PDB file of C-alpha atoms and ligand atoms in Angstrom:
ATOM      1  CA  MET A   1     -22.997   8.366  27.274  1.00 58.00           C
ATOM      2  CA  ALA A   2     -20.652  11.318  27.874  1.00 69.00           C
ATOM      3  CA  ALA A   3     -18.144   9.787  25.447  1.00 71.00           C
ATOM      4  CA  ALA A   4     -20.909   9.420  22.851  1.00 70.00           C
ATOM      5  CA  GLU A   5     -21.975  13.044  23.249  1.00 73.00           C
ATOM      6  CA  SER A   6     -18.411  14.234  22.975  1.00 84.00           C
ATOM      7  CA  LEU A   7     -17.672  12.249  19.783  1.00 83.00           C
ATOM      8  CA  HIS A   8     -20.929  13.565  18.370  1.00 86.00           C
ATOM      9  CA  ARG A   9     -20.013  17.140  19.244  1.00 88.00           C
ATOM     10  CA  ARG A  10     -16.431  16.810  18.004  1.00 86.00           C
ATOM     11  CA  THR A  11     -17.692  15.471  14.687  1.00 88.00           C
ATOM     12  CA  ARG A  12     -20.126  18.348  14.139  1.00 85.00           C
ATOM     13  CA  GLU A  13     -17.529  20.911  15.210  1.00 86.00           C
ATOM     14  CA  GLY A  14     -14.817  19.262  13.120  1.00 83.00           C
ATOM     15  CA  LEU A  15     -16.956  19.390   9.997  1.00 85.00           C
ATOM     16  CA  ALA A  16     -18.028  22.972  10.629  1.00 84.00           C
ATOM     17  CA  ALA A  17     -14.440  24.123  11.234  1.00 86.00           C
ATOM     18  CA  LEU A  18     -13.339  22.629   7.903  1.00 85.00           C
ATOM     19  CA  GLY A  19     -16.392  23.916   6.084  1.00 83.00           C
ATOM     20  CA  VAL A  20     -17.175  20.323   5.011  1.00 80.00           C
ATOM     21  CA  ARG A  21     -20.834  19.679   4.342  1.00 84.00           C
ATOM     22  CA  PRO A  22     -21.218  15.891   4.270  1.00 82.00           C
ATOM     23  CA  ARG A  23     -21.788  14.711   0.727  1.00 84.00           C
ATOM     24  CA  ARG A  24     -23.931  11.697  -0.051  1.00 80.00           C
ATOM     25  CA  ARG A  25     -21.959  11.147  -3.264  1.00 79.00           C
ATOM     26  CA  LEU A  26     -18.882  10.464  -1.128  1.00 81.00           C
ATOM     27  CA  GLY A  27     -20.845   8.361   1.365  1.00 77.00           C
ATOM     28  CA  GLN A  28     -19.899  10.780   4.119  1.00 85.00           C
ATOM     29  CA  SER A  29     -21.613   9.474   7.256  1.00 92.00           C
ATOM     30  CA  PHE A  30     -19.335   9.778  10.268  1.00 94.00           C
ATOM     31  CA  LEU A  31     -19.313   7.334  13.167  1.00 96.00           C
ATOM     32  CA  VAL A  32     -20.253   8.989  16.446  1.00 95.00           C
ATOM     33  CA  ASP A  33     -20.896   5.946  18.646  1.00 96.00           C
ATOM     34  CA  PRO A  34     -17.732   5.067  20.598  1.00 96.00           C
ATOM     35  CA  ARG A  35     -19.071   1.579  21.374  1.00 97.00           C
ATOM     36  CA  VAL A  36     -19.198   0.790  17.650  1.00 98.00           C
ATOM     37  CA  VAL A  37     -15.702   2.241  17.186  1.00 97.00           C
ATOM     38  CA  ALA A  38     -14.384   0.078  20.051  1.00 97.00           C
ATOM     39  CA  ARG A  39     -16.051  -3.029  18.695  1.00 98.00           C
ATOM     40  CA  ILE A  40     -14.661  -2.616  15.180  1.00 98.00           C
ATOM     41  CA  VAL A  41     -11.145  -2.001  16.490  1.00 98.00           C
ATOM     42  CA  ALA A  42     -11.376  -5.007  18.845  1.00 98.00           C
ATOM     43  CA  GLU A  43     -12.584  -7.277  16.021  1.00 98.00           C
ATOM     44  CA  ALA A  44      -9.776  -6.098  13.746  1.00 98.00           C
ATOM     45  CA  ASN A  45      -7.074  -7.084  16.243  1.00 97.00           C
ATOM     46  CA  VAL A  46      -4.454  -4.685  14.858  1.00 98.00           C
ATOM     47  CA  ALA A  47      -1.718  -4.981  17.518  1.00 98.00           C
ATOM     48  CA  GLY A  48       1.695  -4.824  15.860  1.00 97.00           C
ATOM     49  CA  ARG A  49       0.232  -4.999  12.330  1.00 97.00           C
ATOM     50  CA  THR A  50       0.371  -2.868   9.213  1.00 98.00           C
ATOM     51  CA  VAL A  51      -3.114  -1.424   8.740  1.00 98.00           C
ATOM     52  CA  VAL A  52      -4.735   0.456   5.879  1.00 98.00           C
ATOM     53  CA  GLU A  53      -7.835   2.486   6.664  1.00 98.00           C
ATOM     54  CA  ILE A  54      -9.970   3.598   3.739  1.00 98.00           C
ATOM     55  CA  GLY A  55     -12.037   6.756   4.175  1.00 98.00           C
ATOM     56  CA  PRO A  56     -10.822   7.796   7.639  1.00 98.00           C
ATOM     57  CA  GLY A  57     -12.894  10.994   7.514  1.00 96.00           C
ATOM     58  CA  LEU A  58     -12.445  12.800  10.817  1.00 96.00           C
ATOM     59  CA  GLY A  59     -10.466   9.916  12.281  1.00 96.00           C
ATOM     60  CA  ALA A  60     -13.143   8.262  14.449  1.00 95.00           C
ATOM     61  CA  LEU A  61     -11.464   4.870  13.947  1.00 98.00           C
ATOM     62  CA  SER A  62      -7.976   6.118  13.135  1.00 98.00           C
ATOM     63  CA  GLU A  63      -6.956   7.225  16.636  1.00 95.00           C
ATOM     64  CA  ALA A  64      -7.785   3.842  18.138  1.00 96.00           C
ATOM     65  CA  LEU A  65      -6.111   2.011  15.226  1.00 98.00           C
ATOM     66  CA  ALA A  66      -2.963   4.147  15.555  1.00 98.00           C
ATOM     67  CA  GLU A  67      -2.633   3.115  19.193  1.00 96.00           C
ATOM     68  CA  GLY A  68      -2.161  -0.564  18.378  1.00 96.00           C
ATOM     69  CA  ALA A  69      -0.907  -0.763  14.791  1.00 98.00           C
ATOM     70  CA  ALA A  70       2.804  -0.820  13.929  1.00 97.00           C
ATOM     71  CA  ARG A  71       1.979   1.221  10.831  1.00 97.00           C
ATOM     72  CA  LEU A  72      -1.212   2.909   9.676  1.00 98.00           C
ATOM     73  CA  ASP A  73      -1.928   4.213   6.172  1.00 98.00           C
ATOM     74  CA  LEU A  74      -4.975   6.444   5.831  1.00 98.00           C
ATOM     75  CA  VAL A  75      -6.510   6.806   2.353  1.00 98.00           C
ATOM     76  CA  GLU A  76      -8.963   9.730   2.159  1.00 98.00           C
ATOM     77  CA  ILE A  77     -10.360  11.291  -1.018  1.00 97.00           C
ATOM     78  CA  GLU A  78     -11.455  14.603   0.500  1.00 95.00           C
ATOM     79  CA  THR A  79      -8.372  16.828   0.672  1.00 96.00           C
ATOM     80  CA  ARG A  80      -9.595  18.979   3.572  1.00 95.00           C
ATOM     81  CA  LEU A  81     -10.126  15.854   5.671  1.00 96.00           C
ATOM     82  CA  ALA A  82      -6.738  14.461   4.610  1.00 98.00           C
ATOM     83  CA  GLU A  83      -5.019  17.712   5.626  1.00 97.00           C
ATOM     84  CA  ARG A  84      -6.759  17.683   8.982  1.00 96.00           C
ATOM     85  CA  LEU A  85      -5.608  14.091   9.554  1.00 97.00           C
ATOM     86  CA  ARG A  86      -2.005  15.064   8.688  1.00 98.00           C
ATOM     87  CA  GLU A  87      -2.261  17.738  11.338  1.00 97.00           C
ATOM     88  CA  GLN A  88      -3.784  15.324  13.836  1.00 96.00           C
ATOM     89  CA  PHE A  89      -1.028  12.727  13.365  1.00 97.00           C
ATOM     90  CA  ARG A  90       1.901  15.128  13.047  1.00 97.00           C
ATOM     91  CA  GLY A  91       4.848  13.759  15.024  1.00 96.00           C
ATOM     92  CA  ARG A  92       3.652  10.159  14.678  1.00 97.00           C
ATOM     93  CA  PRO A  93       5.667   8.861  11.703  1.00 97.00           C
ATOM     94  CA  GLN A  94       4.018   5.445  11.799  1.00 97.00           C
ATOM     95  CA  VAL A  95       0.839   7.105  10.480  1.00 98.00           C
ATOM     96  CA  ARG A  96       0.822   8.202   6.825  1.00 98.00           C
ATOM     97  CA  VAL A  97      -1.991  10.048   5.108  1.00 98.00           C
ATOM     98  CA  LEU A  98      -2.669   9.594   1.413  1.00 98.00           C
ATOM     99  CA  ALA A  99      -5.114  12.026  -0.200  1.00 98.00           C
ATOM    100  CA  ALA A 100      -6.383   9.698  -2.925  1.00 98.00           C
ATOM    101  CA  ASP A 101      -9.297   7.797  -4.404  1.00 98.00           C
ATOM    102  CA  ALA A 102      -9.281   4.299  -2.865  1.00 98.00           C
ATOM    103  CA  LEU A 103     -10.361   2.905  -6.247  1.00 98.00           C
ATOM    104  CA  ARG A 104      -7.125   4.098  -7.843  1.00 98.00           C
ATOM    105  CA  VAL A 105      -4.529   3.400  -5.191  1.00 98.00           C
ATOM    106  CA  ASP A 106      -1.650   1.048  -6.035  1.00 97.00           C
ATOM    107  CA  TYR A 107      -1.974  -1.102  -2.900  1.00 97.00           C
ATOM    108  CA  GLU A 108       1.048  -3.217  -3.707  1.00 93.00           C
ATOM    109  CA  ALA A 109       3.233  -0.119  -3.632  1.00 95.00           C
ATOM    110  CA  LEU A 110       1.434   1.247  -0.558  1.00 96.00           C
ATOM    111  CA  VAL A 111       1.785  -1.884   1.564  1.00 94.00           C
ATOM    112  CA  GLY A 112       5.186  -2.903   0.187  1.00 89.00           C
ATOM    113  CA  ALA A 113       6.900  -6.227   0.819  1.00 85.00           C
ATOM    114  CA  GLY A 114       6.578  -7.986   4.133  1.00 85.00           C
ATOM    115  CA  PRO A 115       3.624  -9.492   5.966  1.00 92.00           C
ATOM    116  CA  ARG A 116       0.208  -8.917   4.451  1.00 96.00           C
ATOM    117  CA  ALA A 117      -1.680  -5.983   5.959  1.00 98.00           C
ATOM    118  CA  LEU A 118      -5.134  -5.555   7.457  1.00 98.00           C
ATOM    119  CA  VAL A 119      -7.779  -3.220   6.064  1.00 98.00           C
ATOM    120  CA  VAL A 120     -10.146  -1.573   8.512  1.00 98.00           C
ATOM    121  CA  ALA A 121     -12.765   0.804   7.164  1.00 98.00           C
ATOM    122  CA  ASN A 122     -16.157   2.343   7.435  1.00 98.00           C
ATOM    123  CA  LEU A 123     -16.574   2.361   3.666  1.00 97.00           C
ATOM    124  CA  PRO A 124     -18.487   5.058   1.804  1.00 96.00           C
ATOM    125  CA  TYR A 125     -21.851   3.504   0.820  1.00 91.00           C
ATOM    126  CA  SER A 126     -21.752   5.048  -2.615  1.00 90.00           C
ATOM    127  CA  VAL A 127     -18.741   2.999  -3.742  1.00 96.00           C
ATOM    128  CA  GLY A 128     -18.527   0.397  -0.967  1.00 96.00           C
ATOM    129  CA  SER A 129     -18.885  -2.681  -3.205  1.00 97.00           C
ATOM    130  CA  GLN A 130     -16.465  -1.307  -5.799  1.00 98.00           C
ATOM    131  CA  ILE A 131     -13.823  -0.594  -3.164  1.00 98.00           C
ATOM    132  CA  LEU A 132     -14.358  -4.032  -1.649  1.00 98.00           C
ATOM    133  CA  LEU A 133     -13.792  -5.738  -5.012  1.00 98.00           C
ATOM    134  CA  ARG A 134     -10.696  -3.619  -5.587  1.00 98.00           C
ATOM    135  CA  LEU A 135      -9.317  -4.702  -2.180  1.00 98.00           C
ATOM    136  CA  ILE A 136      -9.965  -8.353  -3.005  1.00 98.00           C
ATOM    137  CA  GLU A 137      -8.040  -7.841  -6.260  1.00 97.00           C
ATOM    138  CA  ALA A 138      -5.165  -6.491  -4.147  1.00 97.00           C
ATOM    139  CA  ARG A 139      -5.259  -9.570  -1.871  1.00 97.00           C
ATOM    140  CA  ALA A 140      -1.503 -10.201  -2.270  1.00 96.00           C
ATOM    141  CA  GLY A 141      -1.131  -7.258   0.130  1.00 97.00           C
ATOM    142  CA  PHE A 142      -4.087  -7.968   2.420  1.00 98.00           C
ATOM    143  CA  GLU A 143      -4.756 -10.825   4.773  1.00 98.00           C
ATOM    144  CA  ARG A 144      -8.070  -9.645   6.201  1.00 98.00           C
ATOM    145  CA  LEU A 145     -10.612  -6.896   5.660  1.00 98.00           C
ATOM    146  CA  VAL A 146     -12.826  -5.656   8.484  1.00 98.00           C
ATOM    147  CA  VAL A 147     -15.233  -3.284   6.811  1.00 98.00           C
ATOM    148  CA  MET A 148     -18.520  -1.585   7.484  1.00 98.00           C
ATOM    149  CA  LEU A 149     -20.916  -1.624   4.544  1.00 98.00           C
ATOM    150  CA  GLN A 150     -24.549  -1.017   3.809  1.00 97.00           C
ATOM    151  CA  ARG A 151     -26.374  -3.921   5.484  1.00 98.00           C
ATOM    152  CA  GLU A 152     -27.835  -5.234   2.197  1.00 97.00           C
ATOM    153  CA  VAL A 153     -24.361  -5.426   0.669  1.00 98.00           C
ATOM    154  CA  ALA A 154     -22.979  -7.176   3.769  1.00 98.00           C
ATOM    155  CA  GLU A 155     -25.795  -9.725   3.559  1.00 98.00           C
ATOM    156  CA  ARG A 156     -24.972 -10.414  -0.077  1.00 98.00           C
ATOM    157  CA  LEU A 157     -21.423 -11.300   0.883  1.00 98.00           C
ATOM    158  CA  VAL A 158     -22.530 -14.081   3.237  1.00 98.00           C
ATOM    159  CA  ALA A 159     -25.638 -15.225   1.318  1.00 98.00           C
ATOM    160  CA  ARG A 160     -26.365 -18.911   0.717  1.00 98.00           C
ATOM    161  CA  PRO A 161     -27.146 -20.371  -2.727  1.00 98.00           C
ATOM    162  CA  GLY A 162     -30.850 -20.138  -3.524  1.00 96.00           C
ATOM    163  CA  SER A 163     -31.450 -17.024  -1.418  1.00 97.00           C
ATOM    164  CA  LYS A 164     -32.450 -13.668  -2.892  1.00 96.00           C
ATOM    165  CA  ALA A 165     -29.248 -12.019  -1.666  1.00 98.00           C
ATOM    166  CA  TYR A 166     -27.013 -14.599  -3.403  1.00 98.00           C
ATOM    167  CA  GLY A 167     -25.383 -13.090  -6.486  1.00 97.00           C
ATOM    168  CA  THR A 168     -22.215 -12.258  -8.370  1.00 98.00           C
ATOM    169  CA  ILE A 169     -20.659 -10.275  -5.495  1.00 98.00           C
ATOM    170  CA  THR A 170     -21.167 -13.303  -3.192  1.00 98.00           C
ATOM    171  CA  LEU A 171     -19.164 -15.424  -5.616  1.00 98.00           C
ATOM    172  CA  TRP A 172     -16.454 -12.841  -6.372  1.00 98.00           C
ATOM    173  CA  THR A 173     -15.906 -12.610  -2.612  1.00 98.00           C
ATOM    174  CA  ALA A 174     -16.077 -16.364  -1.987  1.00 98.00           C
ATOM    175  CA  LEU A 175     -13.522 -16.990  -4.740  1.00 98.00           C
ATOM    176  CA  TYR A 176     -10.756 -15.627  -2.511  1.00 98.00           C
ATOM    177  CA  GLY A 177     -12.363 -14.943   0.831  1.00 98.00           C
ATOM    178  CA  ARG A 178     -14.258 -16.278   3.806  1.00 98.00           C
ATOM    179  CA  ALA A 179     -16.788 -13.629   4.765  1.00 98.00           C
ATOM    180  CA  GLU A 180     -18.415 -13.412   8.153  1.00 98.00           C
ATOM    181  CA  LEU A 181     -21.065 -10.903   9.227  1.00 98.00           C
ATOM    182  CA  LEU A 182     -19.902  -9.652  12.630  1.00 98.00           C
ATOM    183  CA  PHE A 183     -22.656  -7.265  13.719  1.00 98.00           C
ATOM    184  CA  ARG A 184     -25.242  -4.761  12.522  1.00 98.00           C
ATOM    185  CA  VAL A 185     -25.084  -1.033  13.155  1.00 98.00           C
ATOM    186  CA  SER A 186     -28.081   1.265  13.458  1.00 97.00           C
ATOM    187  CA  PRO A 187     -28.341   4.592  11.561  1.00 97.00           C
ATOM    188  CA  ALA A 188     -28.243   6.333  14.964  1.00 96.00           C
ATOM    189  CA  ALA A 189     -24.496   5.616  15.175  1.00 96.00           C
ATOM    190  CA  PHE A 190     -23.732   8.171  12.422  1.00 96.00           C
ATOM    191  CA  VAL A 191     -23.817  11.873  11.636  1.00 93.00           C
ATOM    192  CA  PRO A 192     -25.540  12.643   9.364  1.00 92.00           C
ATOM    193  CA  ARG A 193     -27.907   9.780  10.040  1.00 92.00           C
ATOM    194  CA  PRO A 194     -28.199   7.576   6.918  1.00 91.00           C
ATOM    195  CA  LYS A 195     -31.531   6.118   5.787  1.00 91.00           C
ATOM    196  CA  ILE A 196     -30.098   2.621   5.702  1.00 93.00           C
ATOM    197  CA  GLU A 197     -28.678   0.162   8.204  1.00 97.00           C
ATOM    198  CA  SER A 198     -25.048  -0.909   8.175  1.00 98.00           C
ATOM    199  CA  ALA A 199     -23.157  -4.041   9.092  1.00 98.00           C
ATOM    200  CA  VAL A 200     -19.551  -4.928   9.796  1.00 98.00           C
ATOM    201  CA  VAL A 201     -18.048  -7.892   7.988  1.00 98.00           C
ATOM    202  CA  SER A 202     -14.736  -9.657   8.265  1.00 98.00           C
ATOM    203  CA  ILE A 203     -13.255 -11.204   5.130  1.00 98.00           C
ATOM    204  CA  ALA A 204     -10.186 -13.441   5.462  1.00 98.00           C
ATOM    205  CA  LEU A 205      -8.411 -13.489   2.089  1.00 98.00           C
ATOM    206  CA  ASP A 206      -6.420 -16.225   0.376  1.00 98.00           C
ATOM    207  CA  VAL A 207      -4.057 -15.281  -2.435  1.00 97.00           C
ATOM    208  CA  GLU A 208      -5.030 -18.267  -4.596  1.00 97.00           C
ATOM    209  CA  PRO A 209      -8.647 -19.082  -5.537  1.00 98.00           C
ATOM    210  CA  ARG A 210     -10.436 -21.211  -2.945  1.00 97.00           C
ATOM    211  CA  VAL A 211     -11.792 -23.560  -5.653  1.00 98.00           C
ATOM    212  CA  ALA A 212      -9.715 -25.186  -8.409  1.00 97.00           C
ATOM    213  CA  LEU A 213     -10.222 -23.276 -11.664  1.00 98.00           C
ATOM    214  CA  ALA A 214      -8.875 -24.067 -15.127  1.00 97.00           C
ATOM    215  CA  ASP A 215      -9.574 -20.505 -16.265  1.00 97.00           C
ATOM    216  CA  GLU A 216     -10.746 -17.755 -13.912  1.00 97.00           C
ATOM    217  CA  GLN A 217     -11.997 -15.496 -16.708  1.00 97.00           C
ATOM    218  CA  HIS A 218     -14.178 -18.292 -18.027  1.00 97.00           C
ATOM    219  CA  PHE A 219     -15.549 -18.958 -14.519  1.00 98.00           C
ATOM    220  CA  ARG A 220     -16.487 -15.261 -14.305  1.00 98.00           C
ATOM    221  CA  THR A 221     -18.140 -15.399 -17.731  1.00 98.00           C
ATOM    222  CA  VAL A 222     -20.260 -18.407 -16.692  1.00 98.00           C
ATOM    223  CA  VAL A 223     -21.278 -16.813 -13.366  1.00 98.00           C
ATOM    224  CA  ARG A 224     -22.190 -13.509 -15.041  1.00 98.00           C
ATOM    225  CA  ALA A 225     -24.297 -15.268 -17.671  1.00 98.00           C
ATOM    226  CA  ALA A 226     -26.073 -17.375 -15.023  1.00 97.00           C
ATOM    227  CA  PHE A 227     -27.007 -14.305 -12.985  1.00 97.00           C
ATOM    228  CA  ALA A 228     -27.821 -12.026 -15.915  1.00 96.00           C
ATOM    229  CA  GLN A 229     -31.068 -13.992 -16.156  1.00 90.00           C
ATOM    230  CA  ARG A 230     -31.203 -15.452 -12.699  1.00 87.00           C
ATOM    231  CA  ARG A 231     -34.784 -16.714 -12.905  1.00 91.00           C
ATOM    232  CA  LYS A 232     -34.058 -18.739 -16.041  1.00 96.00           C
ATOM    233  CA  MET A 233     -32.924 -22.329 -16.151  1.00 97.00           C
ATOM    234  CA  LEU A 234     -29.223 -22.804 -16.847  1.00 98.00           C
ATOM    235  CA  ARG A 235     -29.971 -24.377 -20.239  1.00 98.00           C
ATOM    236  CA  ALA A 236     -31.459 -21.021 -21.350  1.00 98.00           C
ATOM    237  CA  ALA A 237     -29.233 -18.642 -19.374  1.00 98.00           C
ATOM    238  CA  LEU A 238     -26.059 -20.350 -20.640  1.00 97.00           C
ATOM    239  CA  ALA A 239     -27.352 -21.053 -24.169  1.00 97.00           C
ATOM    240  CA  ARG A 240     -24.452 -19.157 -25.737  1.00 96.00           C
ATOM    241  CA  LEU A 241     -21.835 -20.943 -23.646  1.00 96.00           C
ATOM    242  CA  ALA A 242     -22.998 -24.545 -23.335  1.00 96.00           C
ATOM    243  CA  THR A 243     -25.387 -27.181 -24.580  1.00 96.00           C
ATOM    244  CA  PRO A 244     -27.686 -28.876 -22.033  1.00 97.00           C
ATOM    245  CA  GLY A 245     -25.592 -32.043 -22.548  1.00 97.00           C
ATOM    246  CA  GLU A 246     -22.392 -30.232 -21.584  1.00 96.00           C
ATOM    247  CA  ILE A 247     -24.035 -28.854 -18.434  1.00 97.00           C
ATOM    248  CA  GLU A 248     -25.192 -32.350 -17.570  1.00 97.00           C
ATOM    249  CA  ALA A 249     -21.686 -33.712 -18.146  1.00 96.00           C
ATOM    250  CA  ALA A 250     -20.546 -31.457 -15.277  1.00 97.00           C
ATOM    251  CA  GLY A 251     -23.034 -33.287 -13.048  1.00 97.00           C
ATOM    252  CA  ILE A 252     -25.451 -30.354 -12.990  1.00 98.00           C
ATOM    253  CA  ASP A 253     -29.088 -30.544 -13.997  1.00 98.00           C
ATOM    254  CA  PRO A 254     -29.567 -27.994 -16.839  1.00 98.00           C
ATOM    255  CA  ARG A 255     -33.061 -27.264 -15.509  1.00 98.00           C
ATOM    256  CA  ARG A 256     -31.619 -25.755 -12.354  1.00 98.00           C
ATOM    257  CA  ARG A 257     -31.347 -21.998 -12.009  1.00 97.00           C
ATOM    258  CA  GLY A 258     -27.879 -20.467 -11.691  1.00 96.00           C
ATOM    259  CA  GLU A 259     -28.804 -18.835  -8.400  1.00 96.00           C
ATOM    260  CA  THR A 260     -28.975 -22.293  -6.774  1.00 97.00           C
ATOM    261  CA  LEU A 261     -25.399 -23.309  -7.635  1.00 98.00           C
ATOM    262  CA  SER A 262     -22.660 -23.273  -5.010  1.00 98.00           C
ATOM    263  CA  ILE A 263     -19.225 -21.884  -5.901  1.00 98.00           C
ATOM    264  CA  GLU A 264     -17.904 -25.459  -6.157  1.00 98.00           C
ATOM    265  CA  GLU A 265     -20.636 -26.272  -8.688  1.00 98.00           C
ATOM    266  CA  PHE A 266     -19.903 -23.141 -10.734  1.00 98.00           C
ATOM    267  CA  ALA A 267     -16.220 -24.093 -10.724  1.00 98.00           C
ATOM    268  CA  ARG A 268     -16.997 -27.647 -11.839  1.00 98.00           C
ATOM    269  CA  LEU A 269     -19.294 -26.359 -14.578  1.00 98.00           C
ATOM    270  CA  SER A 270     -16.758 -23.863 -15.879  1.00 98.00           C
ATOM    271  CA  ASN A 271     -13.914 -26.406 -15.785  1.00 98.00           C
ATOM    272  CA  GLU A 272     -16.014 -29.008 -17.631  1.00 97.00           C
ATOM    273  CA  LEU A 273     -17.114 -26.535 -20.325  1.00 96.00           C
ATOM    274  CA  ARG A 274     -13.506 -25.464 -20.862  1.00 95.00           C
ATOM    275  CA  ARG A 275     -12.438 -29.097 -21.127  1.00 93.00           C
ATOM    276  CA  ALA A 276     -15.242 -29.949 -23.570  1.00 88.00           C
ATOM    277  CA  ARG A 277     -14.500 -26.991 -25.840  1.00 80.00           C
ATOM    278  CA  HIS A 278     -10.694 -27.275 -25.971  1.00 80.00           C
TER     279      HIS A 278
HETATM  280  N1  SAM B   1     -14.113   6.576   8.897  1.00 83.23           N
HETATM  281  C1  SAM B   1     -14.958   7.715   9.161  1.00 83.23           C
HETATM  282  C2  SAM B   1     -15.945   7.378  10.234  1.00 83.23           C
HETATM  283  O1  SAM B   1     -16.183   6.179  10.438  1.00 83.23           O
HETATM  284  O2  SAM B   1     -16.485   8.277  10.853  1.00 83.23           O
HETATM  285  C3  SAM B   1     -15.678   8.213   7.895  1.00 83.23           C
HETATM  286  C4  SAM B   1     -16.485   7.161   7.179  1.00 83.23           C
HETATM  287  S1  SAM B   1     -17.494   7.787   5.877  1.00 83.23           S
HETATM  288  C5  SAM B   1     -18.692   6.500   5.786  1.00 83.23           C
HETATM  289  C6  SAM B   1     -16.608   7.491   4.387  1.00 83.23           C
HETATM  290  C7  SAM B   1     -15.328   8.289   4.187  1.00 83.23           C
HETATM  291  O3  SAM B   1     -14.734   7.876   2.952  1.00 83.23           O
HETATM  292  C8  SAM B   1     -15.496   9.798   4.062  1.00 83.23           C
HETATM  293  O4  SAM B   1     -14.517  10.434   4.835  1.00 83.23           O
HETATM  294  C9  SAM B   1     -15.286  10.100   2.562  1.00 83.23           C
HETATM  295  O5  SAM B   1     -14.737  11.372   2.318  1.00 83.23           O
HETATM  296  C10 SAM B   1     -14.316   8.996   2.188  1.00 83.23           C
HETATM  297  N2  SAM B   1     -14.376   8.557   0.776  1.00 83.23           N
HETATM  298  C11 SAM B   1     -15.446   8.564  -0.056  1.00 83.23           C
HETATM  299  N3  SAM B   1     -15.106   8.038  -1.251  1.00 83.23           N
HETATM  300  C12 SAM B   1     -13.786   7.688  -1.164  1.00 83.23           C
HETATM  301  C13 SAM B   1     -12.855   7.119  -2.070  1.00 83.23           C
HETATM  302  N4  SAM B   1     -13.217   6.771  -3.319  1.00 83.23           N
HETATM  303  N5  SAM B   1     -11.585   6.935  -1.655  1.00 83.23           N
HETATM  304  C14 SAM B   1     -11.192   7.272  -0.397  1.00 83.23           C
HETATM  305  N6  SAM B   1     -12.035   7.827   0.509  1.00 83.23           N
HETATM  306  C15 SAM B   1     -13.317   8.018   0.138  1.00 83.23           C
END
């Protein structure tokens, strides 16, 4: 309890000292519950690893990560926070601070050659999904992501076919990753307190797609078309890409809705359409 009060107080004082008024646009909600911090760090298992933390803010996670990691790169968009972190980690050369937009970072250059790194982050809600997709793109440098997101987004990542939460982001994640929802986090764990709940997910990333694809761009085109009109049957939703006969040739009933197809079925459909048209 005392630890919780002190993290809470340090966060408020830290923000006031820097003159930073938390901005919703930057998803600035700072973790003040040390139990949540400890749980995220334990799940991430960073001992001896290279770790990238996105949006370190006032360093609630960073101190604990720096204790175990062999190297820690902090990527923070807000320059006042980045400067404060540089001050905080002065004299610890294994910690580097990059004042940058996580959507524009060259992760290959940041991580460099060598074993793939871990990402640990309490992502800003405002751009959480975009950053996540960018990290998946940079999977050559990352073996696993342990990230806190808005609960709805986290649920989309682990959704099953046929459920309301199942959608394009589920499939973009499943193409390279195995996502697992680790635990939920209440708004009370943050300052300022957000209106929404959060959840921590772990995503183990493969470099190659986890289903065999003849053409990844085509797979993405088929998935996008299927979800653009998710309540329609595939024969209508994919009318510009396939005839009902071609859908059937992939072993898929054209009267099904796209939202019921597994990633393996989308892959089979895309591969069959490519084969039929080339
Ligand atoms: N890690 C801290 C914590 O848990 O208390 C802060 C988390 S807060 C949800 C998100 C942080 O990401 C803020 O510090 C914000 O300034 C930063 N941020 C927002 N957009 C960003 C972006 N595009 N690139 C890098 N950092 C960003």
